[in-house]
Amino acid sequence: MLRREEISSHLVRLTLGGAGLTGFTSTGISDEWVGLVVPGQFQSRYYTVRSWDGAELVLDIVVHDIGLVTEWAMRDCVGDVVTITEPKGSFAMPSDAGWLLLVGDLTALPAMARIAGEVRDVPVRMWAEVPGDQPDYLPEGCDVTWLEQPGDGQSALAEVVEGIEWPEGQGYFWMAGESAQMRAIRKHLMRERRLPSTAYDVMGYWRGVAKRQPRAVDPGPIYRAGKAAGKSDEEIWADYDAARENQ
Ligand SMILES: Cc1cc2nc3c(=O)[nH]c(=O)nc-3n(C[C@H](O)[C@H](O)[C@H](O)COP(=O)(O)OP(=O)(O)OC[C@H]3O[C@@H](n4cnc5c(N)ncnc54)[C@H](O)[C@@H]3O)c2cc1C
C-alpha cells in the first residue's frame, strides 16, 4: 500500500502499487471491482477499481462503524501488503441505449464516478445517497441529485427509485447499494416497469445489519482442503466465495 488519503469524512483513498501488480489487467468494464484481503485476514471484501494507470491501482473505501476492511483502513496502513483478486465487472449498457440512470449510496460512488467519466455519448442522470457532506468527487458537469443517508447502516434508495420520472425510449439503469434496497428495486423493475434484464444492473454491495456479519461459512476447512489440493490462494478464495454464495 503506497498512499492513504482522506478524501471526505467517510471516504478513504488507498493507492496500491509495487511489483505485485505486475500482470494486473483491467477488464475495461466501468464498474470493475476486486476482492481485497487485508493483513491478518482471510476473508475478502469487494472494492471498485477507481483507477488503474498501469502502475498504481486506486480504491476508495467507505469507512463506517465496524468491519474488517473499514477498521484497517481507518489506521495508518501505508506499507502494508494486501492481496487483491482478479478484477470483474458487470456494467453492460446496450449499444442502442439512449440514456443512462445511475443510483447508489457512498459505496457505489466510485463506480458511478468511473461510469460517468467513461460514458460520454448519452445523457447521464444520477442519484447519490451519502452521509453528511457531499464529497467533491464526481466528474465535472454531472447531473446529480444528492440525497441524505437516513442513518448509519441505513438506506432509502428503493423509495427514491420508485418515484423517479423515467426518460422516454430505451436506456440503461445501473444501481448499487444496500442489499435489501436492491432486492426491492429488482422487483420494481421487473413487475412495475417490466424492464428486460438487459436494461438494468442492480447489485447489493453491502448488508445493512447492525453488527459484524457472521462467518456463516467457516473458511478454515476450505483453506486446508484447497492447500492440500495444491490450489493457489486465489482459487481457494474463489471456492470460499462460491460457498458463501451457495449457502
Ligand atoms: C462489486 C462491489 C463493489 C464494491 N465497491 C465498493 C467501493 O468501491 N467502496 C466501498 O467502500 N465499498 C464497496 N463495496 C461494498 C463493500 O464491499 C462492503 O461495504 C463491505 O462489507 C465492507 O467491508 P468491511 O470489512 O468494512 O465491513 P464488513 O466486515 O463486511 O461488515 C461489518 C458490518 O458493517 C456493516 N457495513 C458494511 N458496509 C457498510 C456500509 N457501507 N455502511 C454501513 N455499514 C456497513 C455490515 O452490515 C456489518 O454489520 C462494494 C461491494 C461490491 C459487491
Short mmCIF file of C-alpha atoms and ligand atoms in Angstrom, two decimals:
data_model
loop_
_atom_site.label_atom_id
_atom_site.label_comp_id
_atom_site.label_asym_id
_atom_site.label_seq_id
_atom_site.Cartn_x
_atom_site.Cartn_y
_atom_site.Cartn_z
CA MET A 1 0.00 0.00 0.00
CA LEU A 2 1.64 3.21 -1.20
CA ARG A 3 -0.63 6.02 -0.03
CA ARG A 4 -3.66 6.73 2.15
CA GLU A 5 -5.67 9.95 1.82
CA GLU A 6 -8.93 11.03 3.48
CA ILE A 7 -10.99 12.47 0.64
CA SER A 8 -14.15 13.11 2.66
CA SER A 9 -15.40 12.42 6.19
CA HIS A 10 -16.39 8.86 5.19
CA LEU A 11 -14.14 8.06 2.24
CA VAL A 12 -10.50 6.98 2.35
CA ARG A 13 -8.48 6.67 -0.85
CA LEU A 14 -5.90 3.88 -0.90
CA THR A 15 -3.31 3.67 -3.64
CA LEU A 16 -1.75 0.26 -4.23
CA GLY A 17 1.42 -0.32 -6.19
CA GLY A 18 4.58 -2.34 -6.41
CA ALA A 19 5.80 -5.46 -8.11
CA GLY A 20 2.77 -7.45 -7.01
CA LEU A 21 0.64 -5.55 -9.51
CA THR A 22 2.76 -6.61 -12.46
CA GLY A 23 0.41 -8.58 -14.63
CA PHE A 24 -2.73 -6.88 -13.36
CA THR A 25 -5.01 -6.47 -16.35
CA SER A 26 -8.08 -4.29 -16.21
CA THR A 27 -11.31 -5.76 -17.59
CA GLY A 28 -12.05 -2.33 -19.09
CA ILE A 29 -15.58 -2.57 -17.62
CA SER A 30 -16.55 0.71 -15.94
CA ASP A 31 -17.77 -0.75 -12.64
CA GLU A 32 -14.96 -3.29 -12.27
CA TRP A 33 -14.10 -4.47 -8.80
CA VAL A 34 -11.54 -6.59 -6.99
CA GLY A 35 -11.66 -8.66 -3.81
CA LEU A 36 -9.36 -7.12 -1.18
CA VAL A 37 -7.76 -9.13 1.63
CA VAL A 38 -6.09 -7.04 4.30
CA PRO A 39 -3.27 -8.22 6.63
CA GLY A 40 -4.23 -10.79 9.24
CA GLN A 41 -7.48 -11.66 7.46
CA PHE A 42 -8.55 -14.45 5.20
CA GLN A 43 -11.91 -13.13 4.04
CA SER A 44 -12.09 -10.69 1.15
CA ARG A 45 -14.28 -7.63 0.68
CA TYR A 46 -15.06 -6.18 -2.73
CA TYR A 47 -13.94 -2.73 -3.86
CA THR A 48 -14.33 -0.85 -7.13
CA VAL A 49 -11.19 -0.11 -9.08
CA ARG A 50 -11.48 3.69 -9.09
CA SER A 51 -8.49 3.91 -11.41
CA TRP A 52 -5.58 1.88 -12.76
CA ASP A 53 -2.81 3.58 -14.72
CA GLY A 54 -0.67 0.54 -15.39
CA ALA A 55 1.37 1.03 -12.20
CA GLU A 56 -0.93 2.24 -9.41
CA LEU A 57 -4.39 0.99 -8.51
CA VAL A 58 -6.76 3.25 -6.57
CA LEU A 59 -9.56 2.04 -4.28
CA ASP A 60 -11.93 4.41 -2.44
CA ILE A 61 -13.08 2.84 0.79
CA VAL A 62 -16.14 3.87 2.80
CA VAL A 63 -15.27 3.89 6.48
CA HIS A 64 -18.23 3.00 8.65
CA ASP A 65 -18.56 1.76 12.25
CA ILE A 66 -17.05 -1.73 12.28
CA GLY A 67 -15.71 -4.12 9.69
CA LEU A 68 -12.61 -5.99 8.58
CA VAL A 69 -11.52 -3.52 5.94
CA THR A 70 -13.05 -0.41 7.47
CA GLU A 71 -11.10 -0.84 10.73
CA TRP A 72 -7.86 -1.49 8.85
CA ALA A 73 -8.39 1.49 6.50
CA MET A 74 -9.00 3.83 9.42
CA ARG A 75 -5.46 3.17 10.67
CA ASP A 76 -2.15 4.16 9.12
CA CYS A 77 -1.94 1.22 6.75
CA VAL A 78 0.73 2.62 4.40
CA GLY A 79 3.38 -0.02 3.72
CA ASP A 80 1.05 -2.95 4.47
CA VAL A 81 0.93 -5.78 1.97
CA VAL A 82 -2.56 -6.66 0.77
CA THR A 83 -3.92 -9.17 -1.70
CA ILE A 84 -6.37 -8.45 -4.48
CA THR A 85 -8.26 -10.89 -6.66
CA GLU A 86 -8.73 -10.79 -10.41
CA PRO A 87 -10.99 -7.88 -11.49
CA LYS A 88 -14.55 -8.43 -12.62
CA GLY A 89 -17.24 -6.08 -13.86
CA SER A 90 -20.91 -6.16 -14.77
CA PHE A 91 -21.85 -2.81 -16.33
CA ALA A 92 -23.25 -3.69 -19.77
CA MET A 93 -25.12 -0.80 -21.35
CA PRO A 94 -26.74 -1.90 -24.65
CA SER A 95 -25.35 -0.08 -27.68
CA ASP A 96 -28.81 1.30 -28.55
CA ALA A 97 -29.44 2.82 -25.09
CA GLY A 98 -30.48 6.48 -25.39
CA TRP A 99 -29.91 7.41 -21.75
CA LEU A 100 -28.29 6.16 -18.56
CA LEU A 101 -29.57 6.37 -14.98
CA LEU A 102 -27.16 5.74 -12.09
CA VAL A 103 -28.33 5.33 -8.49
CA GLY A 104 -26.26 4.42 -5.47
CA ASP A 105 -25.02 5.15 -1.99
CA LEU A 106 -21.49 6.06 -0.96
CA THR A 107 -20.15 2.55 -1.63
CA ALA A 108 -21.40 2.88 -5.22
CA LEU A 109 -19.96 6.36 -5.77
CA PRO A 110 -16.55 5.13 -7.01
CA ALA A 111 -18.28 3.07 -9.70
CA MET A 112 -20.72 5.86 -10.53
CA ALA A 113 -17.86 8.33 -10.90
CA ARG A 114 -15.97 5.99 -13.17
CA ILE A 115 -19.05 5.15 -15.28
CA ALA A 116 -19.97 8.84 -15.62
CA GLY A 117 -16.41 9.62 -16.66
CA GLU A 118 -16.42 6.93 -19.34
CA VAL A 119 -19.95 7.13 -20.80
CA ARG A 120 -19.95 10.31 -22.87
CA ASP A 121 -22.39 9.65 -25.70
CA VAL A 122 -25.76 9.55 -23.87
CA PRO A 123 -27.29 11.78 -21.17
CA VAL A 124 -26.46 10.51 -17.68
CA ARG A 125 -28.68 11.26 -14.66
CA MET A 126 -27.54 10.32 -11.14
CA TRP A 127 -28.95 9.98 -7.62
CA ALA A 128 -26.37 9.60 -4.84
CA GLU A 129 -27.21 8.91 -1.20
CA VAL A 130 -24.40 9.97 1.13
CA PRO A 131 -23.90 10.56 4.85
CA GLY A 132 -23.10 14.17 5.80
CA ASP A 133 -21.30 16.41 3.31
CA GLN A 134 -21.40 15.70 -0.41
CA PRO A 135 -17.91 14.68 -1.46
CA ASP A 136 -16.37 16.72 -4.28
CA TYR A 137 -15.90 13.57 -6.25
CA LEU A 138 -17.89 13.21 -9.46
CA PRO A 139 -16.65 14.36 -12.88
CA GLU A 140 -17.37 18.00 -13.76
CA GLY A 141 -20.90 18.75 -15.02
CA CYS A 142 -22.64 15.62 -13.72
CA ASP A 143 -26.40 15.86 -13.42
CA VAL A 144 -26.70 14.55 -9.86
CA THR A 145 -29.32 14.71 -7.12
CA TRP A 146 -27.69 14.36 -3.69
CA LEU A 147 -29.73 12.59 -1.02
CA GLU A 148 -29.01 12.48 2.71
CA GLN A 149 -28.47 8.93 4.01
CA PRO A 150 -31.25 8.34 6.58
CA GLY A 151 -28.86 6.93 9.23
CA ASP A 152 -25.71 4.87 9.70
CA GLY A 153 -26.15 1.46 8.11
CA GLN A 154 -29.43 2.54 6.51
CA SER A 155 -30.62 3.48 3.04
CA ALA A 156 -33.87 4.69 1.48
CA LEU A 157 -32.91 4.39 -2.17
CA ALA A 158 -35.73 1.99 -3.09
CA GLU A 159 -38.35 4.65 -2.36
CA VAL A 160 -36.38 7.19 -4.38
CA VAL A 161 -36.25 4.93 -7.42
CA GLU A 162 -39.96 4.17 -7.18
CA GLY A 163 -40.57 7.92 -7.56
CA ILE A 164 -38.22 8.54 -10.49
CA GLU A 165 -39.62 10.05 -13.66
CA TRP A 166 -38.23 7.79 -16.35
CA PRO A 167 -36.95 9.19 -19.65
CA GLU A 168 -38.71 8.17 -22.86
CA GLY A 169 -37.37 5.35 -25.01
CA GLN A 170 -34.78 2.66 -24.34
CA GLY A 171 -31.99 3.23 -21.87
CA TYR A 172 -29.95 1.57 -19.14
CA PHE A 173 -30.38 1.62 -15.37
CA TRP A 174 -27.42 0.86 -13.06
CA MET A 175 -27.76 0.80 -9.29
CA ALA A 176 -25.79 -0.47 -6.29
CA GLY A 177 -26.01 -0.16 -2.52
CA GLU A 178 -27.61 -1.83 0.48
CA SER A 179 -28.84 -5.31 -0.42
CA ALA A 180 -32.44 -5.16 0.85
CA GLN A 181 -32.98 -1.92 -1.08
CA MET A 182 -31.59 -3.56 -4.20
CA ARG A 183 -33.91 -6.57 -3.86
CA ALA A 184 -36.91 -4.20 -3.65
CA ILE A 185 -35.75 -2.36 -6.75
CA ARG A 186 -35.22 -5.51 -8.79
CA LYS A 187 -38.86 -6.43 -8.06
CA HIS A 188 -39.99 -2.92 -9.01
CA LEU A 189 -38.09 -3.02 -12.30
CA MET A 190 -39.42 -6.45 -13.19
CA ARG A 191 -43.03 -6.11 -12.03
CA GLU A 192 -43.91 -2.42 -12.34
CA ARG A 193 -41.58 -1.19 -15.06
CA ARG A 194 -41.38 -4.55 -16.84
CA LEU A 195 -37.82 -3.96 -17.98
CA PRO A 196 -35.96 -6.76 -19.74
CA SER A 197 -32.96 -7.95 -17.72
CA THR A 198 -30.60 -6.48 -20.33
CA ALA A 199 -31.90 -2.97 -19.50
CA TYR A 200 -30.64 -2.87 -15.91
CA ASP A 201 -27.94 -3.97 -13.50
CA VAL A 202 -28.77 -3.80 -9.78
CA MET A 203 -26.21 -5.03 -7.25
CA GLY A 204 -26.27 -5.42 -3.49
CA TYR A 205 -22.92 -4.04 -2.28
CA TRP A 206 -23.39 -4.47 1.48
CA ARG A 207 -25.84 -5.77 4.04
CA GLY A 208 -27.43 -3.35 6.46
CA VAL A 209 -27.30 -5.29 9.68
CA ALA A 210 -26.25 -3.79 12.98
CA LYS A 211 -23.25 -5.99 13.72
CA ARG A 212 -20.32 -7.69 12.01
CA GLN A 213 -21.55 -10.25 9.51
CA PRO A 214 -21.30 -13.75 10.98
CA ARG A 215 -18.90 -16.19 9.40
CA ALA A 216 -21.72 -18.32 8.04
CA VAL A 217 -19.16 -20.35 6.11
CA ASP A 218 -16.09 -21.40 8.06
CA PRO A 219 -13.10 -20.60 5.82
CA GLY A 220 -10.73 -22.95 7.73
CA PRO A 221 -11.74 -26.28 6.14
CA ILE A 222 -11.94 -24.69 2.67
CA TYR A 223 -8.46 -23.26 3.09
CA ARG A 224 -6.97 -26.55 4.31
CA ALA A 225 -8.70 -28.59 1.58
CA GLY A 226 -7.54 -26.09 -1.05
CA LYS A 227 -3.95 -26.16 0.17
CA ALA A 228 -4.00 -29.97 0.31
CA ALA A 229 -5.23 -29.98 -3.31
CA GLY A 230 -2.38 -27.67 -4.31
CA LYS A 231 -4.66 -24.74 -5.17
CA SER A 232 -3.47 -21.15 -5.30
CA ASP A 233 -4.79 -18.65 -2.73
CA GLU A 234 -6.90 -17.07 -5.44
CA GLU A 235 -8.52 -20.41 -6.30
CA ILE A 236 -9.20 -21.00 -2.61
CA TRP A 237 -10.88 -17.57 -2.28
CA ALA A 238 -13.00 -18.36 -5.31
CA ASP A 239 -14.07 -21.62 -3.60
CA TYR A 240 -14.83 -19.68 -0.43
CA ASP A 241 -16.86 -17.03 -2.25
CA ALA A 242 -18.79 -19.75 -4.10
CA ALA A 243 -19.55 -21.49 -0.78
CA ARG A 244 -20.85 -18.22 0.67
CA GLU A 245 -22.98 -17.51 -2.38
CA ASN A 246 -24.48 -21.01 -2.28
CA GLN A 247 -25.26 -21.06 1.45
C1 LIG B 1 -18.96 -5.28 -6.56
C2 LIG B 1 -18.80 -4.46 -5.30
C3 LIG B 1 -18.10 -3.26 -5.33
C4 LIG B 1 -17.96 -2.51 -4.16
N1 LIG B 1 -17.24 -1.34 -4.21
C5 LIG B 1 -17.04 -0.64 -3.07
C6 LIG B 1 -16.23 0.56 -3.08
O1 LIG B 1 -15.66 0.96 -4.10
N2 LIG B 1 -16.07 1.21 -1.90
C7 LIG B 1 -16.65 0.77 -0.73
O2 LIG B 1 -16.46 1.39 0.30
N3 LIG B 1 -17.42 -0.34 -0.71
C8 LIG B 1 -17.61 -1.06 -1.84
N4 LIG B 1 -18.37 -2.19 -1.80
C9 LIG B 1 -19.03 -2.55 -0.54
C10 LIG B 1 -18.10 -3.23 0.47
O3 LIG B 1 -17.58 -4.44 -0.10
C11 LIG B 1 -18.90 -3.57 1.74
O4 LIG B 1 -19.39 -2.38 2.33
C12 LIG B 1 -18.10 -4.37 2.75
O5 LIG B 1 -19.00 -5.01 3.62
C13 LIG B 1 -17.13 -3.52 3.56
O6 LIG B 1 -16.35 -4.39 4.34
P1 LIG B 1 -15.95 -4.11 5.84
O7 LIG B 1 -14.86 -5.09 6.10
O8 LIG B 1 -15.65 -2.66 6.03
O9 LIG B 1 -17.24 -4.45 6.69
P2 LIG B 1 -17.83 -5.93 7.00
O10 LIG B 1 -16.90 -6.68 7.90
O11 LIG B 1 -18.20 -6.55 5.71
O12 LIG B 1 -19.16 -5.58 7.77
C14 LIG B 1 -19.18 -5.16 9.13
C15 LIG B 1 -20.50 -4.51 9.44
O13 LIG B 1 -20.59 -3.28 8.74
C16 LIG B 1 -21.81 -3.19 8.03
N5 LIG B 1 -21.50 -2.48 6.77
C17 LIG B 1 -20.82 -2.95 5.68
N6 LIG B 1 -20.71 -1.97 4.75
C18 LIG B 1 -21.32 -0.89 5.28
C19 LIG B 1 -21.52 0.44 4.82
N7 LIG B 1 -21.07 0.85 3.63
N8 LIG B 1 -22.16 1.32 5.62
C20 LIG B 1 -22.62 0.94 6.84
N9 LIG B 1 -22.47 -0.31 7.34
C21 LIG B 1 -21.83 -1.19 6.57
C22 LIG B 1 -22.24 -4.63 7.80
O14 LIG B 1 -23.62 -4.70 7.73
C23 LIG B 1 -21.72 -5.33 9.01
O15 LIG B 1 -22.68 -5.25 10.03
C24 LIG B 1 -18.53 -2.97 -2.96
C25 LIG B 1 -19.23 -4.18 -2.93
C26 LIG B 1 -19.37 -4.92 -4.09
C27 LIG B 1 -20.12 -6.23 -4.04
#
